[in-house]
Tab-separated table of C-alpha atoms and ligand atoms in Angstrom:
chain	number	residue	atom	x	y	z
A	1	MET	CA	60.020	130.281	142.993
A	2	ARG	CA	57.964	130.612	139.838
A	3	GLY	CA	54.964	132.809	140.310
A	4	ILE	CA	56.668	135.503	142.361
A	5	MET	CA	57.351	138.541	140.223
A	6	GLU	CA	60.525	140.331	141.162
A	7	PRO	CA	62.113	142.950	138.947
A	8	ALA	CA	64.179	141.599	136.050
A	9	GLN	CA	66.500	144.571	135.847
A	10	GLN	CA	68.738	145.211	132.875
A	11	LYS	CA	67.180	142.509	130.780
A	12	HIS	CA	66.159	143.018	127.251
A	13	ILE	CA	63.792	141.109	125.022
A	14	VAL	CA	62.508	141.257	121.511
A	15	LEU	CA	58.723	140.967	121.631
A	16	GLY	CA	57.619	139.425	118.346
A	17	ILE	CA	53.978	139.981	117.446
A	18	THR	CA	52.349	137.907	114.737
A	19	GLY	CA	49.004	138.305	113.019
A	20	GLY	CA	46.256	136.992	115.267
A	21	ILE	CA	43.465	138.662	117.178
A	22	ALA	CA	45.386	138.207	120.451
A	23	ALA	CA	47.924	140.716	119.067
A	24	TYR	CA	46.090	143.468	120.937
A	25	LYS	CA	47.197	141.808	124.197
A	26	ALA	CA	50.829	142.393	123.242
A	27	ALA	CA	50.419	146.041	124.246
A	28	GLU	CA	49.568	145.082	127.819
A	29	LEU	CA	52.312	142.446	127.828
A	30	ALA	CA	54.905	145.045	126.803
A	31	ARG	CA	53.634	147.381	129.511
A	32	LEU	CA	53.799	144.718	132.236
A	33	LEU	CA	57.294	143.655	131.230
A	34	MET	CA	58.590	147.207	131.151
A	35	LYS	CA	57.095	147.748	134.605
A	36	GLN	CA	59.312	144.850	135.716
A	37	GLY	CA	62.383	146.591	134.350
A	38	VAL	CA	62.586	144.637	131.097
A	39	GLY	CA	63.643	146.518	127.982
A	40	VAL	CA	61.230	145.681	125.149
A	41	GLN	CA	62.028	145.974	121.452
A	42	VAL	CA	58.973	145.154	119.357
A	43	ALA	CA	59.176	143.356	116.018
A	44	MET	CA	55.949	142.734	114.124
A	45	THR	CA	54.940	140.759	111.086
A	46	GLU	CA	53.005	142.548	108.347
A	47	ALA	CA	49.917	140.588	109.353
A	48	ALA	CA	50.219	141.717	112.975
A	49	CYS	CA	49.942	145.331	111.800
A	50	HIS	CA	46.349	144.573	110.748
A	51	PHE	CA	45.471	143.785	114.368
A	52	ILE	CA	47.435	146.388	116.317
A	53	THR	CA	49.259	149.436	115.014
A	54	PRO	CA	53.032	149.788	115.222
A	55	ALA	CA	52.339	153.327	116.467
A	56	THR	CA	50.711	151.902	119.607
A	57	MET	CA	53.655	149.650	120.298
A	58	GLN	CA	56.157	152.393	119.544
A	59	ALA	CA	54.385	154.807	121.889
A	60	LEU	CA	54.334	152.212	124.669
A	61	THR	CA	57.933	151.074	124.343
A	62	GLY	CA	59.508	154.314	123.210
A	63	ARG	CA	61.347	152.496	120.430
A	64	PRO	CA	60.721	152.265	116.697
A	65	VAL	CA	58.978	149.029	115.799
A	66	LEU	CA	60.798	146.643	113.449
A	67	ILE	CA	58.659	145.249	110.659
A	68	ASN	CA	60.348	144.993	107.309
A	69	GLN	CA	63.779	143.580	106.659
A	70	TRP	CA	64.008	145.726	103.521
A	71	ASP	CA	63.293	148.901	105.493
A	72	ALA	CA	65.685	151.577	104.175
A	73	ALA	CA	65.954	153.296	107.551
A	74	GLU	CA	68.169	150.599	109.015
A	75	ASN	CA	69.873	147.711	107.352
A	76	GLY	CA	68.687	144.182	107.957
A	77	MET	CA	71.927	143.112	109.593
A	78	ALA	CA	71.371	145.633	112.362
A	79	HIS	CA	67.902	144.179	112.915
A	80	ILE	CA	69.351	140.742	113.228
A	81	ALA	CA	71.959	142.059	115.624
A	82	MET	CA	69.137	143.352	117.829
A	83	GLY	CA	67.764	139.838	118.054
A	84	ARG	CA	71.206	138.564	118.942
A	85	ALA	CA	71.751	141.136	121.672
A	86	ALA	CA	68.494	140.219	123.403
A	87	ASP	CA	68.200	137.949	126.437
A	88	ALA	CA	65.204	136.311	124.800
A	89	ILE	CA	62.862	136.569	121.862
A	90	VAL	CA	59.234	136.200	122.965
A	91	ILE	CA	56.642	135.577	120.275
A	92	ALA	CA	53.221	136.569	121.613
A	93	PRO	CA	50.882	135.841	120.084
A	94	ALA	CA	52.344	133.117	117.890
A	95	THR	CA	49.965	132.100	115.105
A	96	ALA	CA	49.783	128.579	113.691
A	97	ASP	CA	51.379	129.946	110.533
A	98	PHE	CA	54.322	131.490	112.355
A	99	ILE	CA	54.837	128.358	114.454
A	100	ALA	CA	54.941	126.317	111.239
A	101	LYS	CA	57.508	128.722	109.857
A	102	LEU	CA	59.673	128.387	112.978
A	103	ALA	CA	59.391	124.601	112.913
A	104	LEU	CA	60.649	124.560	109.330
A	105	GLY	CA	63.367	127.137	109.962
A	106	LEU	CA	61.985	129.551	107.357
A	107	ALA	CA	63.232	133.121	107.312
A	108	ASP	CA	61.084	135.035	104.863
A	109	ASP	CA	60.403	138.142	106.921
A	110	LEU	CA	62.208	140.163	109.542
A	111	LEU	CA	60.810	138.423	112.613
A	112	SER	CA	61.392	134.886	111.352
A	113	THR	CA	64.891	135.911	110.257
A	114	MET	CA	65.618	137.233	113.737
A	115	CYS	CA	64.387	133.968	115.232
A	116	LEU	CA	66.534	131.854	112.955
A	117	ALA	CA	69.636	134.008	113.492
A	118	ARG	CA	69.171	134.364	117.243
A	119	ASP	CA	71.700	133.601	119.925
A	120	CYS	CA	69.201	133.542	122.796
A	121	GLN	CA	66.248	131.537	124.056
A	122	LEU	CA	62.994	131.628	122.102
A	123	LEU	CA	59.716	131.672	124.021
A	124	VAL	CA	56.547	131.109	122.042
A	125	ALA	CA	52.991	131.790	123.214
A	126	PRO	CA	50.616	130.118	120.756
A	127	ALA	CA	47.213	131.684	120.153
A	128	MET	CA	44.738	130.343	117.647
A	129	ASN	CA	41.366	128.753	117.051
A	130	ARG	CA	40.897	125.411	118.804
A	131	GLN	CA	40.738	123.465	115.545
A	132	MET	CA	43.917	125.025	114.264
A	133	TRP	CA	45.561	124.131	117.580
A	134	GLY	CA	44.218	120.584	117.454
A	135	ASN	CA	45.288	120.067	113.852
A	136	ALA	CA	47.909	117.360	113.540
A	137	ALA	CA	50.189	119.686	111.571
A	138	THR	CA	50.179	122.300	114.341
A	139	GLN	CA	50.781	119.680	116.992
A	140	ARG	CA	53.664	118.282	114.992
A	141	ASN	CA	55.139	121.757	114.631
A	142	VAL	CA	54.769	122.586	118.321
A	143	ALA	CA	56.337	119.276	119.307
A	144	GLN	CA	59.207	120.009	116.895
A	145	LEU	CA	59.785	123.424	118.462
A	146	ALA	CA	59.787	121.863	121.910
A	147	ARG	CA	62.329	119.301	120.749
A	148	ASP	CA	64.421	122.167	119.381
A	149	GLY	CA	64.545	123.625	122.898
A	150	VAL	CA	61.968	126.377	122.377
A	151	ASP	CA	59.831	127.217	125.416
A	152	ILE	CA	56.144	126.817	124.682
A	153	LEU	CA	54.022	128.993	126.964
A	154	GLY	CA	50.417	127.817	126.850
A	155	PRO	CA	47.983	127.929	125.219
A	156	VAL	CA	45.040	127.500	127.558
A	157	SER	CA	41.476	126.480	127.060
A	158	GLY	CA	38.622	128.988	127.096
A	159	VAL	CA	36.254	131.089	125.034
A	160	GLN	CA	37.866	132.162	121.787
A	161	ALA	CA	37.520	135.313	119.699
A	162	CYS	CA	35.461	133.363	117.141
A	163	GLY	CA	32.960	132.432	119.866
A	164	GLU	CA	34.031	128.789	120.038
A	165	GLU	CA	35.356	127.282	123.240
A	166	GLY	CA	38.433	125.110	123.562
A	167	MET	CA	42.204	124.931	123.634
A	168	GLY	CA	44.113	127.670	121.840
A	169	ARG	CA	43.678	130.875	123.843
A	170	MET	CA	46.883	132.702	124.564
A	171	LEU	CA	47.995	132.570	128.202
A	172	GLU	CA	46.648	135.526	130.162
A	173	THR	CA	48.947	138.518	129.844
A	174	GLU	CA	49.885	138.575	133.542
A	175	GLU	CA	50.790	134.895	133.428
A	176	LEU	CA	52.850	135.405	130.274
A	177	ALA	CA	54.676	138.363	131.792
A	178	ARG	CA	55.382	136.266	134.880
A	179	GLU	CA	56.780	133.391	132.783
A	180	VAL	CA	59.048	135.769	130.880
A	181	VAL	CA	60.298	137.490	134.033
A	182	VAL	CA	60.929	134.165	135.756
A	183	PHE	CA	62.830	133.036	132.699
A	184	LEU	CA	64.960	136.184	132.696
A	185	GLN	CA	65.650	135.816	136.417
A	186	SER	CA	66.712	132.208	135.972
A	187	ARG	CA	69.115	133.389	133.278
A	188	SER	CA	70.686	135.779	135.753
A	189	SER	CA	71.355	132.989	138.205
A	190	VAL	CA	72.644	130.303	135.874
A	191	GLY	CA	74.460	132.395	133.312
A	192	ARG	CA	73.506	133.305	129.799
A	193	ALA	CA	74.985	130.417	127.917
A	194	SER	CA	73.708	127.585	130.062
A	195	ALA	CA	70.360	125.973	129.556
A	196	ARG	CA	67.677	126.272	132.206
A	197	GLN	CA	67.230	123.223	134.351
A	198	GLY	CA	63.821	121.832	135.050
A	199	ASP	CA	61.733	124.179	132.980
A	200	VAL	CA	58.539	122.764	131.726
A	201	GLY	CA	58.724	122.123	128.040
A	202	LEU	CA	59.510	119.086	126.008
A	203	LYS	CA	63.261	119.382	126.170
A	204	PRO	CA	64.855	115.981	126.538
A	205	ASP	CA	67.726	116.948	128.813
A	206	LEU	CA	69.312	118.047	131.989
A	207	GLN	CA	68.158	116.609	135.304
A	208	ASN	CA	69.786	113.694	137.001
A	209	LEU	CA	67.935	111.510	139.503
A	210	SER	CA	70.753	109.146	140.126
A	211	GLY	CA	70.139	107.117	143.287
A	212	VAL	CA	66.678	108.585	143.879
A	213	LYS	CA	64.179	105.882	144.818
A	214	MET	CA	60.917	106.213	143.020
A	215	ILE	CA	57.629	104.314	143.178
A	216	ILE	CA	55.319	104.626	140.207
A	217	THR	CA	51.850	103.085	140.002
A	218	ALA	CA	50.445	102.390	136.554
A	219	GLY	CA	47.612	100.785	134.642
A	220	PRO	CA	44.118	99.943	135.818
A	221	THR	CA	43.076	97.823	138.761
A	222	TYR	CA	40.624	94.946	138.428
A	223	GLU	CA	38.031	94.398	141.114
A	224	ALA	CA	36.559	90.917	140.932
A	225	ILE	CA	32.794	90.422	140.952
A	226	ASP	CA	33.066	86.670	140.682
A	227	ALA	CA	35.464	84.053	139.346
A	228	VAL	CA	35.342	85.442	135.793
A	229	ARG	CA	33.906	88.950	135.916
A	230	GLY	CA	35.170	92.180	137.315
A	231	ILE	CA	35.120	95.977	137.372
A	232	THR	CA	37.982	97.749	135.667
A	233	ASN	CA	38.680	100.699	133.352
A	234	ARG	CA	40.365	101.377	130.024
A	235	SER	CA	43.770	102.451	131.333
A	236	SER	CA	46.405	100.768	129.168
A	237	GLY	CA	49.364	101.560	131.405
A	238	LYS	CA	51.097	103.495	128.585
A	239	MET	CA	51.375	106.753	130.521
A	240	GLY	CA	52.610	105.122	133.722
A	241	TYR	CA	55.112	102.906	131.898
A	242	ALA	CA	56.397	105.953	129.989
A	243	VAL	CA	56.858	107.786	133.295
A	244	ALA	CA	58.744	104.768	134.652
A	245	GLN	CA	60.994	104.687	131.597
A	246	ALA	CA	61.659	108.427	131.740
A	247	ALA	CA	62.538	108.179	135.446
A	248	GLN	CA	64.811	105.252	134.797
A	249	GLU	CA	66.568	107.164	132.010
A	250	LEU	CA	67.396	109.894	134.533
A	251	GLY	CA	69.067	107.364	136.789
A	252	ALA	CA	66.282	106.860	139.347
A	253	GLU	CA	65.813	103.469	141.002
A	254	VAL	CA	62.298	102.780	139.826
A	255	THR	CA	59.734	100.389	141.278
A	256	LEU	CA	56.798	100.093	138.921
A	257	ILE	CA	53.670	98.766	140.618
A	258	SER	CA	51.336	97.903	137.822
A	259	GLY	CA	47.793	96.694	137.427
A	260	PRO	CA	47.006	94.299	134.562
A	261	THR	CA	48.313	95.606	131.208
A	262	ALA	CA	49.543	94.113	127.954
A	263	LEU	CA	52.797	96.105	128.008
A	264	HIS	CA	56.420	95.043	128.382
A	265	LYS	CA	58.065	96.523	131.452
A	266	PRO	CA	60.653	99.222	130.698
A	267	HIS	CA	64.179	97.903	130.900
A	268	GLY	CA	65.832	98.248	134.291
A	269	VAL	CA	62.791	98.948	136.454
A	270	GLN	CA	61.768	96.708	139.333
A	271	ALA	CA	58.315	95.445	138.425
A	272	VAL	CA	55.569	94.466	140.862
A	273	ASP	CA	52.403	93.114	139.278
A	274	VAL	CA	49.110	93.481	141.090
A	275	ILE	CA	45.503	93.062	140.132
A	276	SER	CA	43.235	94.823	142.588
A	277	ALA	CA	43.407	98.186	144.339
A	278	ALA	CA	43.875	96.375	147.653
A	279	GLN	CA	46.934	94.570	146.254
A	280	MET	CA	48.293	97.811	144.835
A	281	PHE	CA	47.787	99.458	148.223
A	282	ASP	CA	49.642	96.589	149.949
A	283	ALA	CA	52.523	96.772	147.489
A	284	VAL	CA	52.824	100.525	147.963
A	285	GLN	CA	52.605	100.332	151.762
A	286	GLN	CA	55.432	97.793	151.885
A	287	ARG	CA	57.793	99.859	149.725
A	288	VAL	CA	56.935	103.465	150.408
A	289	PRO	CA	59.065	103.947	153.560
A	290	ALA	CA	62.176	103.764	151.353
A	291	ALA	CA	60.819	105.970	148.559
A	292	ASP	CA	61.958	109.518	147.779
A	293	ILE	CA	59.346	110.180	145.108
A	294	PHE	CA	55.899	108.627	144.580
A	295	ILE	CA	54.033	109.106	141.297
A	296	GLY	CA	50.477	107.774	141.079
A	297	VAL	CA	49.624	107.296	137.435
A	298	ALA	CA	47.401	104.268	137.998
A	299	ALA	CA	43.692	104.533	137.364
A	300	VAL	CA	42.801	102.850	140.629
A	301	ALA	CA	39.211	101.646	140.852
A	302	ASP	CA	37.429	103.784	143.400
A	303	TYR	CA	35.180	100.891	144.473
A	304	ARG	CA	35.382	97.154	144.951
A	305	VAL	CA	32.641	94.586	145.275
A	306	ALA	CA	31.766	93.984	148.920
A	307	GLN	CA	31.548	90.239	148.499
A	308	ALA	CA	33.094	88.838	145.384
A	309	SER	CA	31.887	85.340	144.611
A	310	ALA	CA	34.501	82.596	144.350
A	311	GLN	CA	32.321	80.914	141.733
A	312	LYS	CA	30.807	82.291	138.555
A	313	ILE	CA	27.480	83.887	139.484
A	314	LYS	CA	24.660	82.108	137.696
A	315	LYS	CA	22.455	84.215	135.494
A	316	SER	CA	18.883	84.656	136.730
A	317	ASP	CA	15.879	86.595	135.451
A	318	GLY	CA	15.912	89.083	138.302
A	319	ASN	CA	18.112	92.133	138.823
A	320	LEU	CA	21.548	91.621	140.259
A	321	ILE	CA	22.510	94.208	142.852
A	322	LEU	CA	26.149	94.570	143.773
A	323	GLU	CA	27.225	96.343	146.906
A	324	LEU	CA	30.342	98.419	146.299
A	325	LEU	CA	32.750	99.558	148.986
A	326	PRO	CA	35.201	102.443	148.551
A	327	ASN	CA	38.812	101.444	147.967
A	328	PRO	CA	41.581	103.048	149.974
A	329	ASP	CA	43.008	106.135	148.312
A	330	ILE	CA	46.627	105.110	147.852
A	331	LEU	CA	47.974	108.513	146.882
A	332	ALA	CA	46.174	110.269	149.732
A	333	TYR	CA	47.568	107.660	152.137
A	334	VAL	CA	51.129	108.191	150.916
A	335	ALA	CA	50.804	111.978	151.006
A	336	SER	CA	49.521	111.863	154.580
A	337	LEU	CA	52.456	109.853	155.955
A	338	PRO	CA	54.438	111.698	158.644
A	339	GLN	CA	57.443	111.876	156.306
A	340	PRO	CA	55.963	111.472	152.860
A	341	PRO	CA	58.003	111.106	149.710
A	342	PHE	CA	57.610	113.872	147.130
A	343	CYS	CA	54.146	113.042	145.801
A	344	VAL	CA	52.874	113.483	142.269
A	345	GLY	CA	49.295	112.684	141.361
A	346	PHE	CA	47.485	112.390	138.084
A	347	ALA	CA	43.902	113.456	137.499
A	348	ALA	CA	41.818	112.159	134.639
A	349	GLU	CA	38.732	114.302	134.234
A	350	SER	CA	36.146	114.326	131.480
A	351	GLU	CA	35.169	117.990	132.061
A	352	ASN	CA	36.126	121.072	134.100
A	353	LEU	CA	39.731	119.899	134.017
A	354	ARG	CA	41.320	122.902	135.702
A	355	GLU	CA	38.711	123.267	138.424
A	356	TYR	CA	38.632	119.571	139.356
A	357	ALA	CA	42.385	119.144	139.124
A	358	THR	CA	43.035	122.117	141.379
A	359	ALA	CA	40.548	120.780	143.924
A	360	LYS	CA	42.086	117.304	143.730
A	361	ARG	CA	45.600	118.604	144.340
A	362	LYS	CA	44.345	120.428	147.399
A	363	ALA	CA	42.275	117.504	148.705
A	364	LYS	CA	45.188	115.080	148.388
A	365	ASN	CA	47.641	117.678	149.703
A	366	ILE	CA	50.278	117.014	147.059
A	367	PRO	CA	52.828	119.416	145.573
A	368	LEU	CA	52.305	118.436	141.938
A	369	LEU	CA	49.415	117.088	139.924
A	370	ALA	CA	49.319	116.258	136.223
A	371	ALA	CA	45.858	116.646	134.762
A	372	ASN	CA	44.583	115.174	131.535
A	373	LEU	CA	41.299	114.808	129.734
A	374	ALA	CA	40.224	111.228	130.428
A	375	GLN	CA	38.562	110.642	127.078
A	376	GLN	CA	41.660	111.813	125.159
A	377	ALA	CA	44.283	110.281	127.411
A	378	ILE	CA	43.106	106.830	128.326
A	379	GLY	CA	44.438	104.118	126.058
A	380	ALA	CA	45.840	106.680	123.591
A	381	ASP	CA	49.439	106.879	122.372
A	382	GLU	CA	49.512	110.653	122.728
A	383	ASN	CA	48.383	112.913	125.492
A	384	GLU	CA	48.438	116.490	126.672
A	385	LEU	CA	49.077	117.381	130.302
A	386	ILE	CA	48.547	120.410	132.462
A	387	LEU	CA	50.784	120.446	135.509
A	388	PHE	CA	49.531	122.162	138.632
A	389	ASP	CA	51.940	123.154	141.383
A	390	ASP	CA	52.368	125.972	143.889
A	391	ALA	CA	53.539	128.287	141.110
A	392	GLY	CA	50.452	127.787	138.974
A	393	GLU	CA	49.878	125.731	135.861
A	394	HIS	CA	52.151	124.643	133.037
A	395	VAL	CA	50.912	123.142	129.815
A	396	LEU	CA	52.772	120.261	128.232
A	397	PRO	CA	51.452	120.320	124.679
A	398	ARG	CA	50.228	117.225	122.858
A	399	ALA	CA	52.985	114.721	122.240
A	400	ASP	CA	53.597	111.008	122.519
A	401	LYS	CA	53.466	109.770	126.109
A	402	LEU	CA	57.201	109.156	126.451
A	403	THR	CA	58.022	112.704	125.344
A	404	LEU	CA	55.506	114.020	127.854
A	405	ALA	CA	56.815	111.742	130.577
A	406	ARG	CA	60.339	113.042	130.005
A	407	ALA	CA	59.144	116.637	130.286
A	408	LEU	CA	57.117	115.771	133.381
A	409	LEU	CA	60.141	114.151	135.002
A	410	GLN	CA	62.239	117.257	134.373
A	411	HIS	CA	59.667	119.241	136.291
A	412	VAL	CA	59.341	116.649	139.056
A	413	ALA	CA	63.109	116.504	139.478
A	414	LYS	CA	63.407	120.273	139.676
A	415	LEU	CA	60.666	120.588	142.322
A	416	TYR	CA	62.027	117.611	144.249
A	417	LYS	CA	65.523	119.095	144.359
A	418	ASP	CA	64.199	122.528	145.326
A	419	ARG	CA	62.710	120.917	148.428
A	420	LEU	CA	65.861	119.210	149.617
B	501	PMT	O1	47.122	104.121	131.169
B	501	PMT	P1	46.853	105.029	129.970
B	501	PMT	O2	45.922	104.379	128.983
B	501	PMT	O3	48.130	105.514	129.362
B	501	PMT	O4	46.045	106.299	130.492
B	501	PMT	C1	46.683	107.204	131.330
B	501	PMT	C2	45.759	107.722	132.419
B	501	PMT	C3	44.614	108.488	131.807
B	501	PMT	C4	45.202	106.571	133.262
B	501	PMT	C5	46.656	108.633	133.322
B	501	PMT	O5	47.187	109.665	132.541
B	501	PMT	C6	45.874	109.209	134.470
B	501	PMT	O6	45.233	110.251	134.380
B	501	PMT	N1	45.913	108.504	135.639
B	501	PMT	C7	45.132	108.839	136.838
B	501	PMT	C8	43.742	108.360	136.610
B	501	PMT	C9	42.890	108.493	137.820
B	501	PMT	O7	42.485	107.517	138.346
B	501	PMT	O8	42.709	109.694	138.242
B	501	PMT	P2	41.834	109.987	139.561
B	501	PMT	O9	41.469	111.403	139.335
B	501	PMT	O10	40.741	109.050	139.761
B	501	PMT	O11	42.847	109.808	140.731
B	501	PMT	C10	43.666	110.871	141.196
B	501	PMT	C11	44.982	110.353	141.679
B	501	PMT	O12	44.778	109.535	142.840
B	501	PMT	C12	45.747	109.493	140.717
B	501	PMT	O13	47.111	109.819	140.871
B	501	PMT	C13	45.468	108.070	141.154
B	501	PMT	O14	46.532	107.199	140.841
B	501	PMT	C14	45.309	108.238	142.646
B	501	PMT	N2	44.384	107.301	143.278
B	501	PMT	C15	43.061	107.324	142.972
B	501	PMT	C16	42.190	106.477	143.605
B	501	PMT	C17	42.702	105.589	144.582
B	501	PMT	N3	41.905	104.745	145.208
B	501	PMT	N4	44.004	105.568	144.864
B	501	PMT	C18	44.855	106.418	144.231
B	501	PMT	O15	46.063	106.394	144.495
């Protein structure tokens, strides 16, 4: 299981340090990895040397630090060979500049040359100011790396060195060390040349859900006030439909229960159209006994009007008071069945994303929850998800919703199969 740190004996990584303030954390990362039995060879960019000295890293690892490909002491080919002999190259911290370089395949210093010439997995832990992280160019580059099969570890949101708060902090050192060790362990079990199955990232590959029956809810619900008015929300259905398509691509038998949207149904899914939360609940109840996996992406209205009027309510000068009743919680109902399918929830929060999402996963008693910032996610073409499961959290960096849905489904499939 991810999250349990067992020794990763006889494994060897190149720890690449690039020039950001989080470089000082690389010392602790090297120490934690070595404690787990991992051999660490450090390679630094020139810029990284302004933030942490090679002498520190050399003293910690007991090996000379590689910096310059023109270094007379050893020839550059030997340096490249070191990258090739490693079980992984881990770049921590990875600056926006270095990520851009990797995305373009540039090789203008020793570390980037090692990355380009490598014969092993590349793990990248971004660390930068929130605006650099949010910049479209960085997001494009990160998405490109993910498509190239690179593992993106983090970043997370929090207070930054510059005093600002937001997304871009490097994953905490312990968490990073855990991710690296888990990666190295998974390599032991599946063999060096084969790709890892089910890792979170944006890799479009691997899992097969052939024959697995899946129910996915999507879109908003509409709670009538009268014949022409109602309560709804801005969910477009894009995320849920993308999840349905991604599941269908993996061979799952998908039933998509959708509130009102303007979208075409993905090819091959069984579509059930509903309007209100009560109808969605009915549709789910009828089909859930046969389901293996349930994914609630719908933004279900939490309340409905106690007595909707069959006719249009006439305007008057006085206040109009509506009594609202709570709607059934569909996901909580499914998760509480005696033999529930594997349940995945979504959480759209406008603040305190981690705290609320963690509480929601617990309250609904579900193994996996995908959290997103409501104001960025709803209606948008792109999104960013943080997955919460028993092993902790996994960031799926900003990408179009189908790319994210594919990555999410890889993770869902892996957890689902682990439970069988
Ligand atoms: O449709 P898009 O425009 O693409 O936007 C996508 C999205 C923002 C709607 C989606 O990514 C998302 O976050 N969906 C869940 C939104 C939501 O209602 O979250 P919630 O925190 O209120 O609900 C938590 C979970 O319980 C969800 O899985 C929800 O489907 C489920 N739920 C909630 C209430 C209820 N009565 N029944 C439920 O099943």
